[in-house]
PDB file of C-alpha atoms in Angstrom:
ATOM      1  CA  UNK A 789      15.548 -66.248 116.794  1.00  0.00           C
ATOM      2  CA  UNK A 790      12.147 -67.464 115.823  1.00  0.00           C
ATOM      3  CA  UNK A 791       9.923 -69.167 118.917  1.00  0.00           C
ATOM      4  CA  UNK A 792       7.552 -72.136 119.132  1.00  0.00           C
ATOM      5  CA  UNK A 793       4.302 -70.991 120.302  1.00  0.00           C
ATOM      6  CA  UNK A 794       2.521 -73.407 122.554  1.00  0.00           C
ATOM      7  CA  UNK A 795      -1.723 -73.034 123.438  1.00  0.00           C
ATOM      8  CA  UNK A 796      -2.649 -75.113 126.274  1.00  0.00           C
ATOM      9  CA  UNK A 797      -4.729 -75.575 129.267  1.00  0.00           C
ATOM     10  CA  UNK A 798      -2.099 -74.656 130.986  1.00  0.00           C
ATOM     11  CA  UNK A 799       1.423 -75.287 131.891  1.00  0.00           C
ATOM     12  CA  UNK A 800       1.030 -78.202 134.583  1.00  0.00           C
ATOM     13  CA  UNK A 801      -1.422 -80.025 132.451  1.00  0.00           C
ATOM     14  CA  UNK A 802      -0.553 -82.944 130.579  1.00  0.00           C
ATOM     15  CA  UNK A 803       0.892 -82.609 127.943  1.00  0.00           C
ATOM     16  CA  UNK A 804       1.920 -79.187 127.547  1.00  0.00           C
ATOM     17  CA  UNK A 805       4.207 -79.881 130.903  1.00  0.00           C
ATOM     18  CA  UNK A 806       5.934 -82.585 128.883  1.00  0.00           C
ATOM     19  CA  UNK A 807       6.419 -80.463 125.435  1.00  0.00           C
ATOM     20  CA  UNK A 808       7.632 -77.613 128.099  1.00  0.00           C
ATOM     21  CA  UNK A 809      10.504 -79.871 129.621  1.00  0.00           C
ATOM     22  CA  UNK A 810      11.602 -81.811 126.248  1.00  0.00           C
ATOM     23  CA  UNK A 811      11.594 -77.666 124.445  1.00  0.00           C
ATOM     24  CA  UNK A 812      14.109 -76.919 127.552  1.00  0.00           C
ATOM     25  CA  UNK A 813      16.042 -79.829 127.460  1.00  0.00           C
ATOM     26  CA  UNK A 814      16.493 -79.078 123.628  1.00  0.00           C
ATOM     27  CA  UNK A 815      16.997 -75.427 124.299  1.00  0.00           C
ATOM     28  CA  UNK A 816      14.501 -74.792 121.976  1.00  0.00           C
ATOM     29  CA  UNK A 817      12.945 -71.167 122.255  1.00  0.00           C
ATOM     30  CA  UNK A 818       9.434 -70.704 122.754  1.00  0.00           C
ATOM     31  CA  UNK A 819       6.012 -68.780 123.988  1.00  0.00           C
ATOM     32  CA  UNK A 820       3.942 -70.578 126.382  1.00  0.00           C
ATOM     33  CA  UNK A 821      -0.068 -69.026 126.385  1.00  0.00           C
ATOM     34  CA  UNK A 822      -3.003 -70.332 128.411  1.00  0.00           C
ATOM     35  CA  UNK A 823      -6.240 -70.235 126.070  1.00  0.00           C
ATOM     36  CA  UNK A 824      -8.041 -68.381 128.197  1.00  0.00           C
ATOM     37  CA  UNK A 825      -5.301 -66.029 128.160  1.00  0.00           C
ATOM     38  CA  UNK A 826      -6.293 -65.121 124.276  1.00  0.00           C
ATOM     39  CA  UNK A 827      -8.033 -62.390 123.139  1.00  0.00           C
ATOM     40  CA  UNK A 828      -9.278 -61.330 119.537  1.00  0.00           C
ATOM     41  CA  UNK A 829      -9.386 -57.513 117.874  1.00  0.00           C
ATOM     42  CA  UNK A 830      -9.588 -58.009 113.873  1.00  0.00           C
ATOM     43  CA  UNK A 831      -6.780 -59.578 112.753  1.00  0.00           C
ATOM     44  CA  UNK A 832      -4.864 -59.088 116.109  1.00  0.00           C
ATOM     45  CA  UNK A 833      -4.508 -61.927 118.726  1.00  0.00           C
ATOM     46  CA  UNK A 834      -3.546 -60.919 122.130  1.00  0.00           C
ATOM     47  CA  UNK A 835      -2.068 -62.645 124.626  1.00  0.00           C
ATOM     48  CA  UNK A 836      -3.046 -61.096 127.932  1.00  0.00           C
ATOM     49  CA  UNK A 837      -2.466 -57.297 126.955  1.00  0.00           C
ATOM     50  CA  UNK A 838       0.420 -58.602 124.892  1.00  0.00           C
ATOM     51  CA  UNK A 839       0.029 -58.427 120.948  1.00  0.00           C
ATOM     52  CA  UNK A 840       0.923 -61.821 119.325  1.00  0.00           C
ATOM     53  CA  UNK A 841       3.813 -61.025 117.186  1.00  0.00           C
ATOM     54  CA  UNK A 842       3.785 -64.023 114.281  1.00  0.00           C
ATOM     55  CA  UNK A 843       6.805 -62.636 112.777  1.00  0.00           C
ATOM     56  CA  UNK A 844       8.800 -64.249 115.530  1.00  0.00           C
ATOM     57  CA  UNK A 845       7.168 -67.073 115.674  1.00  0.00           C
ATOM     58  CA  UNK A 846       8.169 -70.254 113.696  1.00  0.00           C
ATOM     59  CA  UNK A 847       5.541 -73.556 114.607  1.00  0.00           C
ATOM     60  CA  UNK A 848       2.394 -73.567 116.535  1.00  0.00           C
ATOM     61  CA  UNK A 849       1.811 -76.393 118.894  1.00  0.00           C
ATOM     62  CA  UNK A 850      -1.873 -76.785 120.098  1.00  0.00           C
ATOM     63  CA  UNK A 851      -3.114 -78.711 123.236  1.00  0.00           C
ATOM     64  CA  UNK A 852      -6.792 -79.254 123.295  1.00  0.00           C
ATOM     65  CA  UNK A 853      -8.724 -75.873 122.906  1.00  0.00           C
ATOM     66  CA  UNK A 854     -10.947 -75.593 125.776  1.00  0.00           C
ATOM     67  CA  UNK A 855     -10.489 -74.003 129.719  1.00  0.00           C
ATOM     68  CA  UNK A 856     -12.245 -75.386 132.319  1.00  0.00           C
ATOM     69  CA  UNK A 857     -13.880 -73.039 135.173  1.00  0.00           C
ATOM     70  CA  UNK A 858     -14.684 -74.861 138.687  1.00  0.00           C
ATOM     71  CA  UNK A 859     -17.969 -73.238 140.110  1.00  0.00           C
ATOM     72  CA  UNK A 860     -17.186 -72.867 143.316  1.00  0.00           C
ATOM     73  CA  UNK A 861     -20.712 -73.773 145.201  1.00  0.00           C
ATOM     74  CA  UNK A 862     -20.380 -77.698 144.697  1.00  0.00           C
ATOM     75  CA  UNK A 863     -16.973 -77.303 142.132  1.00  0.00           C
ATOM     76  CA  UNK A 864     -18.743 -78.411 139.443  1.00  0.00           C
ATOM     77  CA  UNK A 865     -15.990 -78.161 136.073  1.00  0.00           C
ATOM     78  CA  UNK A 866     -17.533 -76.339 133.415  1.00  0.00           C
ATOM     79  CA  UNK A 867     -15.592 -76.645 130.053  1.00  0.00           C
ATOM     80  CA  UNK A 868     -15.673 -74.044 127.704  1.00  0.00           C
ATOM     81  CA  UNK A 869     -15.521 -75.144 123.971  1.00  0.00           C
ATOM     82  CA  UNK A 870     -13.027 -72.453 121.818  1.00  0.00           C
ATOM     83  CA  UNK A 871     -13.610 -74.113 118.437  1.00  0.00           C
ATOM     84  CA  UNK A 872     -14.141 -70.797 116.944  1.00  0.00           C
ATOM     85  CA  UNK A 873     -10.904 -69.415 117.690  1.00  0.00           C
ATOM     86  CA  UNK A 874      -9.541 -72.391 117.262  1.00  0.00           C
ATOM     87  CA  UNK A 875     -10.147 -72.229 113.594  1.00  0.00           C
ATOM     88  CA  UNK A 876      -9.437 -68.426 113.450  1.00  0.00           C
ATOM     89  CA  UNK A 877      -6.286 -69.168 114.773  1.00  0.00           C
ATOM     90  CA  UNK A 878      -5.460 -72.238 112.128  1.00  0.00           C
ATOM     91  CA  UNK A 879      -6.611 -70.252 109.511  1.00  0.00           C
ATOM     92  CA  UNK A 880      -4.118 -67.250 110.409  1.00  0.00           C
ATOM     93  CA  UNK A 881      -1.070 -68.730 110.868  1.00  0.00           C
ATOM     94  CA  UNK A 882      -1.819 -71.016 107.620  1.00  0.00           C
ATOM     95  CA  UNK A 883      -1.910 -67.590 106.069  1.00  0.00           C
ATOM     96  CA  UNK A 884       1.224 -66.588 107.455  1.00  0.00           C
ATOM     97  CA  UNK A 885       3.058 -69.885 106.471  1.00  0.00           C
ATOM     98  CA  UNK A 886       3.459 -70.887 109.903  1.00  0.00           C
ATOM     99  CA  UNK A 887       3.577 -75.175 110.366  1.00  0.00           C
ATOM    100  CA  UNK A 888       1.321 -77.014 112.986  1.00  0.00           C
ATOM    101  CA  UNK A 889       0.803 -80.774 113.278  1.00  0.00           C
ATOM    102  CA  UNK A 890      -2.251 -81.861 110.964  1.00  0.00           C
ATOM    103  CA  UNK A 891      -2.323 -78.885 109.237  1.00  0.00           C
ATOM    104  CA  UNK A 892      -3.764 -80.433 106.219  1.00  0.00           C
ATOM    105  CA  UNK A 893      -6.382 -82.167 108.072  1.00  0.00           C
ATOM    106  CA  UNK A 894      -7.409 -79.379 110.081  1.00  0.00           C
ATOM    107  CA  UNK A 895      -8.147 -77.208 107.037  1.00  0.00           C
ATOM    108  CA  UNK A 896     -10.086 -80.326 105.193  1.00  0.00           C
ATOM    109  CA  UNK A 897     -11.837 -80.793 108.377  1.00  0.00           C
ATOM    110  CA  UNK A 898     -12.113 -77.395 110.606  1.00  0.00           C
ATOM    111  CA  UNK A 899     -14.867 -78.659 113.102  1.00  0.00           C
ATOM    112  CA  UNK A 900     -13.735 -81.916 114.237  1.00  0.00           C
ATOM    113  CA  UNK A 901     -15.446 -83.919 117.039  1.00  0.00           C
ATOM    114  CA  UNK A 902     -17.140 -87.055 117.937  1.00  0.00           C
ATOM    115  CA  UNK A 903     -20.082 -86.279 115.050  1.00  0.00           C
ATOM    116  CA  UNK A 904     -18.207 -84.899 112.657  1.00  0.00           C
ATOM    117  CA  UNK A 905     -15.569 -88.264 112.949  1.00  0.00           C
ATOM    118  CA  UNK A 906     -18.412 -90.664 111.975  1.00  0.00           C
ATOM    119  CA  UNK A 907     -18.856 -88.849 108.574  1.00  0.00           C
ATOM    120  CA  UNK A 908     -14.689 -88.478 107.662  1.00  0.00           C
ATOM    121  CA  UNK A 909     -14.382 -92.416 109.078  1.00  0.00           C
ATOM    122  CA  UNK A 910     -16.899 -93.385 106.367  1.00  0.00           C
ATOM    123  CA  UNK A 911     -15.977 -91.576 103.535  1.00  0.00           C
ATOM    124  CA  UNK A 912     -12.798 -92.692 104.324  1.00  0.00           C
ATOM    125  CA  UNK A 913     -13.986 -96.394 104.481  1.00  0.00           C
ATOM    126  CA  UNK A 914     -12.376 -96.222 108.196  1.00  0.00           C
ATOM    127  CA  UNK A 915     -13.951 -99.322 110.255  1.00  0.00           C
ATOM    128  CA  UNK A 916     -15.443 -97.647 112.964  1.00  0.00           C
ATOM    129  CA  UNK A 917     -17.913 -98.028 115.251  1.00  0.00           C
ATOM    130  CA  UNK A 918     -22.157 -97.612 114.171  1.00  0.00           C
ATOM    131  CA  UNK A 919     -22.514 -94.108 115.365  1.00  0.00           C
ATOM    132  CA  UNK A 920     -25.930 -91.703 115.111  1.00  0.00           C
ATOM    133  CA  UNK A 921     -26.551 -88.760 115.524  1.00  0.00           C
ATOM    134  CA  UNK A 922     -30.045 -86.071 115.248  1.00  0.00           C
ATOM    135  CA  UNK A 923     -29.831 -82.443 115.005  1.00  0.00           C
ATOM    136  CA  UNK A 924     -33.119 -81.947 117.528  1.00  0.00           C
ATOM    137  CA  UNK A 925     -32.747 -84.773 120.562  1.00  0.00           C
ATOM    138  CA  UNK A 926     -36.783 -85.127 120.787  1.00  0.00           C
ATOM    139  CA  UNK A 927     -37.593 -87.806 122.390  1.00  0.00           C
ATOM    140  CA  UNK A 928     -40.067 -88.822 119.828  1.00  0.00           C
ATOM    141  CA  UNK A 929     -37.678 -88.700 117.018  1.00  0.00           C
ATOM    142  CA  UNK A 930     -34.982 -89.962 118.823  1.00  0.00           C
ATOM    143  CA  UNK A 931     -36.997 -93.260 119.438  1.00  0.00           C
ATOM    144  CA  UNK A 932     -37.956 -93.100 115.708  1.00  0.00           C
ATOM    145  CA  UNK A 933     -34.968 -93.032 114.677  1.00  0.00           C
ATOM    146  CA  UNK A 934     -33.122 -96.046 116.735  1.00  0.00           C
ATOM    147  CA  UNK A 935     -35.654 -97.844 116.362  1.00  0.00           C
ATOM    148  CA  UNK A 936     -35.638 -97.954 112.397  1.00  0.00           C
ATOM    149  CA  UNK A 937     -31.962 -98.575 112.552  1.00  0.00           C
ATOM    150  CA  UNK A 938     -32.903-101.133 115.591  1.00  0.00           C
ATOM    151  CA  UNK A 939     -29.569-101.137 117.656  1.00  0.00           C
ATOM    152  CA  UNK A 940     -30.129-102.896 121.041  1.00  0.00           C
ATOM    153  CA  UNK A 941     -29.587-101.573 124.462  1.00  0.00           C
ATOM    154  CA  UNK A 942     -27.133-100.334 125.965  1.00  0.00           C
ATOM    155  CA  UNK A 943     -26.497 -97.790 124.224  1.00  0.00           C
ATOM    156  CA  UNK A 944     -23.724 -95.494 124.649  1.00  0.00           C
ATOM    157  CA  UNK A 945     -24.291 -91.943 124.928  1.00  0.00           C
ATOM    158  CA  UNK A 946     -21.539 -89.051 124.110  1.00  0.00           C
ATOM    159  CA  UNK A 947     -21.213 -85.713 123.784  1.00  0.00           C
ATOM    160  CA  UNK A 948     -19.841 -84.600 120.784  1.00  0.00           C
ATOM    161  CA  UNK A 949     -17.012 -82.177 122.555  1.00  0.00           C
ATOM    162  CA  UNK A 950     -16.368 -84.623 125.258  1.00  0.00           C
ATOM    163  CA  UNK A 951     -12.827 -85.436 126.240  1.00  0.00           C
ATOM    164  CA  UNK A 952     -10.992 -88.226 128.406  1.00  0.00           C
ATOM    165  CA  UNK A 953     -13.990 -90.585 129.280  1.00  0.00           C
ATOM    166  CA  UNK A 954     -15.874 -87.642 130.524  1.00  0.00           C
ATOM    167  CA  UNK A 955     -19.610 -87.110 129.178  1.00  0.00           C
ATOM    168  CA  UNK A 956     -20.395 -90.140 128.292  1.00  0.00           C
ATOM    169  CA  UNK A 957     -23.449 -92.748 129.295  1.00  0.00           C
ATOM    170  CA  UNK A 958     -24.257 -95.972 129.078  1.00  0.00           C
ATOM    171  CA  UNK A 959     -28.248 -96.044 128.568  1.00  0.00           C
ATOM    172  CA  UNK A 960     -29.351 -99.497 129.327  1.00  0.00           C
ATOM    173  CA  UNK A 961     -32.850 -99.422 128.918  1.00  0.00           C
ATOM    174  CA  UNK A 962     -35.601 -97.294 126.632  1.00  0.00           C
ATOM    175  CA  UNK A 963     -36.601 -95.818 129.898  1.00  0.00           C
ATOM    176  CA  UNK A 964     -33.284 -94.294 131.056  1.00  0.00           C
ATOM    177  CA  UNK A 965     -32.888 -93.438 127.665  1.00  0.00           C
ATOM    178  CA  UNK A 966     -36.149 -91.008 128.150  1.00  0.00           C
ATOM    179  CA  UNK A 967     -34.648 -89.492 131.036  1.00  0.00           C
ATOM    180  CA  UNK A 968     -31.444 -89.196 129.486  1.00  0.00           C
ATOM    181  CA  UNK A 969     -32.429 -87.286 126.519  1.00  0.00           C
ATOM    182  CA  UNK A 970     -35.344 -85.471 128.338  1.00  0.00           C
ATOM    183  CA  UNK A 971     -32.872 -83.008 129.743  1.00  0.00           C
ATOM    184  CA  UNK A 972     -30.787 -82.818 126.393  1.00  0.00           C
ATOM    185  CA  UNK A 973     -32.409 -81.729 123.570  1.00  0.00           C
ATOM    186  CA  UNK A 974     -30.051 -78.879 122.434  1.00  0.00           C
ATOM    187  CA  UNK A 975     -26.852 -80.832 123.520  1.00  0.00           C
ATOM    188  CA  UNK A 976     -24.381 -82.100 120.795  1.00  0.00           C
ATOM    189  CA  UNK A 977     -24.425 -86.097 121.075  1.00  0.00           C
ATOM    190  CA  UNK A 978     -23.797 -89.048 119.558  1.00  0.00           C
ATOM    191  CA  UNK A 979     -25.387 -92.530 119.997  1.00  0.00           C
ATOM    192  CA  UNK A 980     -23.299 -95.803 119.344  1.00  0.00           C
ATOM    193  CA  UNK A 981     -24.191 -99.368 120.850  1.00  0.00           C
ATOM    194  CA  UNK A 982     -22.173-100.506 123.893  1.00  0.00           C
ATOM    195  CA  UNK A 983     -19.923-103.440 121.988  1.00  0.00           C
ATOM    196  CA  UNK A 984     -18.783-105.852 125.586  1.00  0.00           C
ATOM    197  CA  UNK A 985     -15.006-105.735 125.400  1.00  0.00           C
ATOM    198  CA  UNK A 986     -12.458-106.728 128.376  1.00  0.00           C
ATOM    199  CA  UNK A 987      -9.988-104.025 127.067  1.00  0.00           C
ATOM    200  CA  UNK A 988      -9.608-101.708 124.307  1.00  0.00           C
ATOM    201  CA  UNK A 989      -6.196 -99.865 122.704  1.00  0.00           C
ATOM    202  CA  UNK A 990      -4.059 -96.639 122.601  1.00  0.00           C
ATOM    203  CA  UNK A 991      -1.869 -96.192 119.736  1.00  0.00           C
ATOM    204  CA  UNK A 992       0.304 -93.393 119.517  1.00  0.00           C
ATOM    205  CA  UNK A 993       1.396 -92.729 115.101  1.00  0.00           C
ATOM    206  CA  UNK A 994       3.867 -89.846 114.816  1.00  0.00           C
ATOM    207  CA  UNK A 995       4.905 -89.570 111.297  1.00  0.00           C
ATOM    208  CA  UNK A 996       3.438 -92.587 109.965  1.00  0.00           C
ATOM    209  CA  UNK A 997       5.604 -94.221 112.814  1.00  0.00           C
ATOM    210  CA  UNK A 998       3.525 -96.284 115.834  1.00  0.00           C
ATOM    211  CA  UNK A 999       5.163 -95.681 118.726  1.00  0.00           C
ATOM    212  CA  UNK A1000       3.392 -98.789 120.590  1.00  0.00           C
ATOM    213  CA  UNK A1001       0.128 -99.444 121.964  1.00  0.00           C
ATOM    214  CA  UNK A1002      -1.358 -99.080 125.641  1.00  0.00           C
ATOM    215  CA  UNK A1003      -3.756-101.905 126.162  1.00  0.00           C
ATOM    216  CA  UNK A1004      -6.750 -99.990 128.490  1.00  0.00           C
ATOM    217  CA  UNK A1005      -8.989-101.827 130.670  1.00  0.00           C
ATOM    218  CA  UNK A1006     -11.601-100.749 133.365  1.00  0.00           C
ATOM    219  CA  UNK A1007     -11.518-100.923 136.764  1.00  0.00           C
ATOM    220  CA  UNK A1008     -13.596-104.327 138.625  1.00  0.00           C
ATOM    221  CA  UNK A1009     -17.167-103.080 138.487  1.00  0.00           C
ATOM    222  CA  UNK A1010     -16.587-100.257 135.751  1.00  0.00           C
ATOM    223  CA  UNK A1011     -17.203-100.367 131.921  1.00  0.00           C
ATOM    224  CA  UNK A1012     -14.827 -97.444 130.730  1.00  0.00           C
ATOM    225  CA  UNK A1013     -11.512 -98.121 130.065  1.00  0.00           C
ATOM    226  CA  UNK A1014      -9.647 -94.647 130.026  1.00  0.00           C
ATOM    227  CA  UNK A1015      -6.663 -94.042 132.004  1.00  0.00           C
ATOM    228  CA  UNK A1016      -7.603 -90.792 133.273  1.00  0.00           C
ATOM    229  CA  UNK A1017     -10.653 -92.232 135.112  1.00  0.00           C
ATOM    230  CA  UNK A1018      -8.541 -94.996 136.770  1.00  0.00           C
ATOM    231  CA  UNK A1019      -8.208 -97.592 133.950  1.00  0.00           C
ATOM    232  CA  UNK A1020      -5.574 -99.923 134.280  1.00  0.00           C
ATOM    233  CA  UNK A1021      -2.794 -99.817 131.170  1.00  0.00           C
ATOM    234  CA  UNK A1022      -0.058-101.985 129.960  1.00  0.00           C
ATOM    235  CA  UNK A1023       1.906-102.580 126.905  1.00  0.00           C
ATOM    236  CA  UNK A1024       0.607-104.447 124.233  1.00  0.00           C
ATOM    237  CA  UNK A1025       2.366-106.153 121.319  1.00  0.00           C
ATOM    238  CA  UNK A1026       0.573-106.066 117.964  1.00  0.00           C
ATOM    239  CA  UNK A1027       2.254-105.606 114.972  1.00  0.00           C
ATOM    240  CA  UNK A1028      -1.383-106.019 112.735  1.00  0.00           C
ATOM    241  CA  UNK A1029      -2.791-103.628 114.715  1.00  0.00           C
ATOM    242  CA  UNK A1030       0.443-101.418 114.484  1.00  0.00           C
ATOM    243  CA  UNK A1031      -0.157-101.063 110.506  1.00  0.00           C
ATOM    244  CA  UNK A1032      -4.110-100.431 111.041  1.00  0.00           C
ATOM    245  CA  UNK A1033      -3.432 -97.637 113.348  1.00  0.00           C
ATOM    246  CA  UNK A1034      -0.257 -96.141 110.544  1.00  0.00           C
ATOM    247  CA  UNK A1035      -3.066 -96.961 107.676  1.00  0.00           C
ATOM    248  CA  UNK A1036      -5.661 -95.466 109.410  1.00  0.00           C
ATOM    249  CA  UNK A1037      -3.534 -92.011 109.348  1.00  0.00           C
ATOM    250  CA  UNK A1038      -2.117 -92.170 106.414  1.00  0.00           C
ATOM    251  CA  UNK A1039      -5.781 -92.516 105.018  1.00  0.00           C
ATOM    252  CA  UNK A1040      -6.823 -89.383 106.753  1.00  0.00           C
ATOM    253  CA  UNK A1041      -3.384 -87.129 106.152  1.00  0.00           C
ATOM    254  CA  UNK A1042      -2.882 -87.124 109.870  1.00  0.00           C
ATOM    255  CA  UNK A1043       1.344 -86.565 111.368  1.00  0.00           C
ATOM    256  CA  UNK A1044       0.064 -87.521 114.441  1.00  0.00           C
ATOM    257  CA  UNK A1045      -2.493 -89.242 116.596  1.00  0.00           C
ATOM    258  CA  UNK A1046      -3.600 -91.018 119.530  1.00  0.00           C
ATOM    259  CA  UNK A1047      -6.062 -93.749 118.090  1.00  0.00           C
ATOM    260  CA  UNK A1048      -8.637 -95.343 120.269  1.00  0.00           C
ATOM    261  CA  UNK A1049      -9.085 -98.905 118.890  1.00  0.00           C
ATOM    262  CA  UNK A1050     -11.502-101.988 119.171  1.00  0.00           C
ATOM    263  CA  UNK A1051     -10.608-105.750 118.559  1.00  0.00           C
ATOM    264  CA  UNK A1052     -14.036-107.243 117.601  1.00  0.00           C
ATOM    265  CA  UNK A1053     -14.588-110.508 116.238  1.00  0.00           C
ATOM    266  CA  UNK A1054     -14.908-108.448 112.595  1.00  0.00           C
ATOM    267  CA  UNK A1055     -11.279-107.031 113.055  1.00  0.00           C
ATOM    268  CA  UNK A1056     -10.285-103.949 114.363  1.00  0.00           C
ATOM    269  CA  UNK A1057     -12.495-101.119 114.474  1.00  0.00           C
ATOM    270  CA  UNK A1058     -11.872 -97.259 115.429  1.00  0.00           C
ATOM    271  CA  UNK A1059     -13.708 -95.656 118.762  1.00  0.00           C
ATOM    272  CA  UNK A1060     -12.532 -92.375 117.804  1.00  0.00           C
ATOM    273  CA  UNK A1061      -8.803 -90.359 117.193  1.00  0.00           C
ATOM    274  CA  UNK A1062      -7.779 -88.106 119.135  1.00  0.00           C
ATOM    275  CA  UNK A1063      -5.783 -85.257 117.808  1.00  0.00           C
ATOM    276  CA  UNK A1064      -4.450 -83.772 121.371  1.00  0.00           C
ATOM    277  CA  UNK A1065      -4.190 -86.425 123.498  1.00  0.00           C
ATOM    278  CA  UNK A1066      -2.825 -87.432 126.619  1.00  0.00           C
ATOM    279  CA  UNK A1067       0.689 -88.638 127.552  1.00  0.00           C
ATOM    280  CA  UNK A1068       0.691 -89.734 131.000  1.00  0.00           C
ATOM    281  CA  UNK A1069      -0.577 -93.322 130.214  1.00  0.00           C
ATOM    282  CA  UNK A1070       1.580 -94.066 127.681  1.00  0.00           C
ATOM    283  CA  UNK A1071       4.490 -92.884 129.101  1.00  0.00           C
ATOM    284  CA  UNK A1072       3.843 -94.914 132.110  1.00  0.00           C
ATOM    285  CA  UNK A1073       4.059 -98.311 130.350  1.00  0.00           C
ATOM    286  CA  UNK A1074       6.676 -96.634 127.680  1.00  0.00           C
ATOM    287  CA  UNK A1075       8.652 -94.980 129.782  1.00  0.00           C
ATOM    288  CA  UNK A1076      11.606 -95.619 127.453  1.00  0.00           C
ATOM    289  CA  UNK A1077       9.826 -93.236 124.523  1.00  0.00           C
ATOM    290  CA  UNK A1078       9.844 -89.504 124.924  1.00  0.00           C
ATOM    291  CA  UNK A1079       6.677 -88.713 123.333  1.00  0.00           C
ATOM    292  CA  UNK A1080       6.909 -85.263 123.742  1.00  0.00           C
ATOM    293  CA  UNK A1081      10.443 -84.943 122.059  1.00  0.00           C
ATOM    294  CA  UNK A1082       9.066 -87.077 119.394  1.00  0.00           C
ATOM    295  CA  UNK A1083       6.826 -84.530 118.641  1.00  0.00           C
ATOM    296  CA  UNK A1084       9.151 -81.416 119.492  1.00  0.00           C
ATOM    297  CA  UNK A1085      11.763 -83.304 116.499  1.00  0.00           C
ATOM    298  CA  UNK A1086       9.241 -83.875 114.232  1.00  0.00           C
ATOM    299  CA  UNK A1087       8.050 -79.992 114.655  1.00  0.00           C
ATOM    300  CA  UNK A1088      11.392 -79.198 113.585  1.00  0.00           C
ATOM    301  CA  UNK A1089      11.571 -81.284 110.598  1.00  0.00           C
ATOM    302  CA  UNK A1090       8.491 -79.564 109.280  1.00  0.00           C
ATOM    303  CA  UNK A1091       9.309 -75.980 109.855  1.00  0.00           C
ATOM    304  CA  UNK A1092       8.322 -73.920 107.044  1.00  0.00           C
TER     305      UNK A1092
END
């Protein structure tokens, strides 16, 4: 019988654990492969010393592609970036007419990240939030450049690769944005002014389907609102933004998505969409929806 192969992190990580127990429960059989686990020769993938056999396998299900190494002198958590095989990888099984969630979209749009969103939201006509970004971070051009666009500070700072909250800045002033950038020239960011909010909003779309929204808000004396860095969540009952989030995918071609969202005093505007996202939040206000099986069922629909 033909497996799902899953790519993850790794097994206890969030929310490959979840697709793990709801493929069990379902009896469902699968592979389960660390990334870092993967190796390349030509048009063979390996996993450990193992050759990938595709014949036997029937879906791929990605988590995020990256592993992260802790150096251990002061356990710093360096995160390597596998976009590259990422895309290899898409690219092979497409060939082999093997199904994985936002297959479409992937192919459309193979490097995917917080740049890269700002040019799909617009041609898309996606509200969004203002979002610049230079090839060369020199502080001179930098400068230039906000300043004939003429946001005011703060600004927010992110990486383009970053991931749960992590690597990103609030600049408040032109000097810290000196400093900031000083040590960053070759790094992939984006700039976007810092918009005051109390809150902002997960929605979850599977299938052009919103399985609710997690209202996000930061902790006393904090200005991020992400769960993983101690946010506080609840449920939140919007049907108008319900349809924004299902328009906003069906727009881009996307199965499935965890949408970041704003309420401004314009309407509702998209942070960013993120394509492997996390289920522990959600599921701890939802704890009636089985995200994860959502997404194991609609696998199975789409099986080519």
């Amino acid at each position: 019988m033909k497996k799902i192969l899953l790519i993850g992190i790794g097994e206890e990580n969030n929310p490959s654990q979840k697709i793990i127990i709801a493929l069990k429960k379902q009896k469902i059989p699968y592979i389960y492969t660390k990334w870092s686990n993967l190796s390349f020769q030509g048009e063979n993938v390996y996993m450990g010393l193992e050759t990938i056999n595709f014949k036997n396998i029937r879906s791929v299900i990605f988590d995020i592609f990256r592993f992260p190494i802790i150096k251990k002198e002061n356990k710093e958590e360096i995160n390597y970036n596998l976009e590259n095989e990422f895309n290899v990888l898409l690219n092979l099984i497409k060939e082999k007419g093997i199904y994985t969630p936002n297959q479409s979209f992937f192919s459309q749009y193979p490097f995917y990240n917080k740049f890269s969103q700002m040019h799909v939201f617009a041609s898309k006509k996606i509200p969004s939030i203002p979002t610049v970004h230079l090839c060369d971070n020199k502080k001179e051009k930098v400068f230039n450049l906000l300043k004939q666009l003429a946001p005011s500070f703060p600004l927010v700072v992110k990486e383009s690769y970053g991931g749960g909250g992590n690597n990103v800045w609030k600049v408040k002033t032109k000097k810290e944005l000196e400093n900031f950038i000083e040590k960053r020239r070759n790094v992939n960011i984006v700039f976007q002014p810092y918009i005051k909010n109390d809150a902002d909003y997960r929605a979850i779309v599977i299938n052009g389907d919103c399985l609710g929204i997690m209202k996000r808000s930061a902790q006393k004396g904090q200005w991020k609102n992400n769960f993983s860095l101690g946010g506080k969540v609840e449920k939140y009952a919007d049907k108008k933004m319900e349809r924004f989030a299902v328009m906003v995918c069906k727009k881009l071609g996307l199965e499935m998505a965890g949408l970041d969202i704003l309420s401004t005093k314009n309407g509702f505007a998209i942070i960013e969409i993120n394509l492997f996202f996390g289920l522990d939040g959600f599921q701890s206000v939802y704890p009636e929806i089985n995200v994860a099986e959502k997404i194991i069922n609609f696998v199975n629909t789409k099986v080519i």
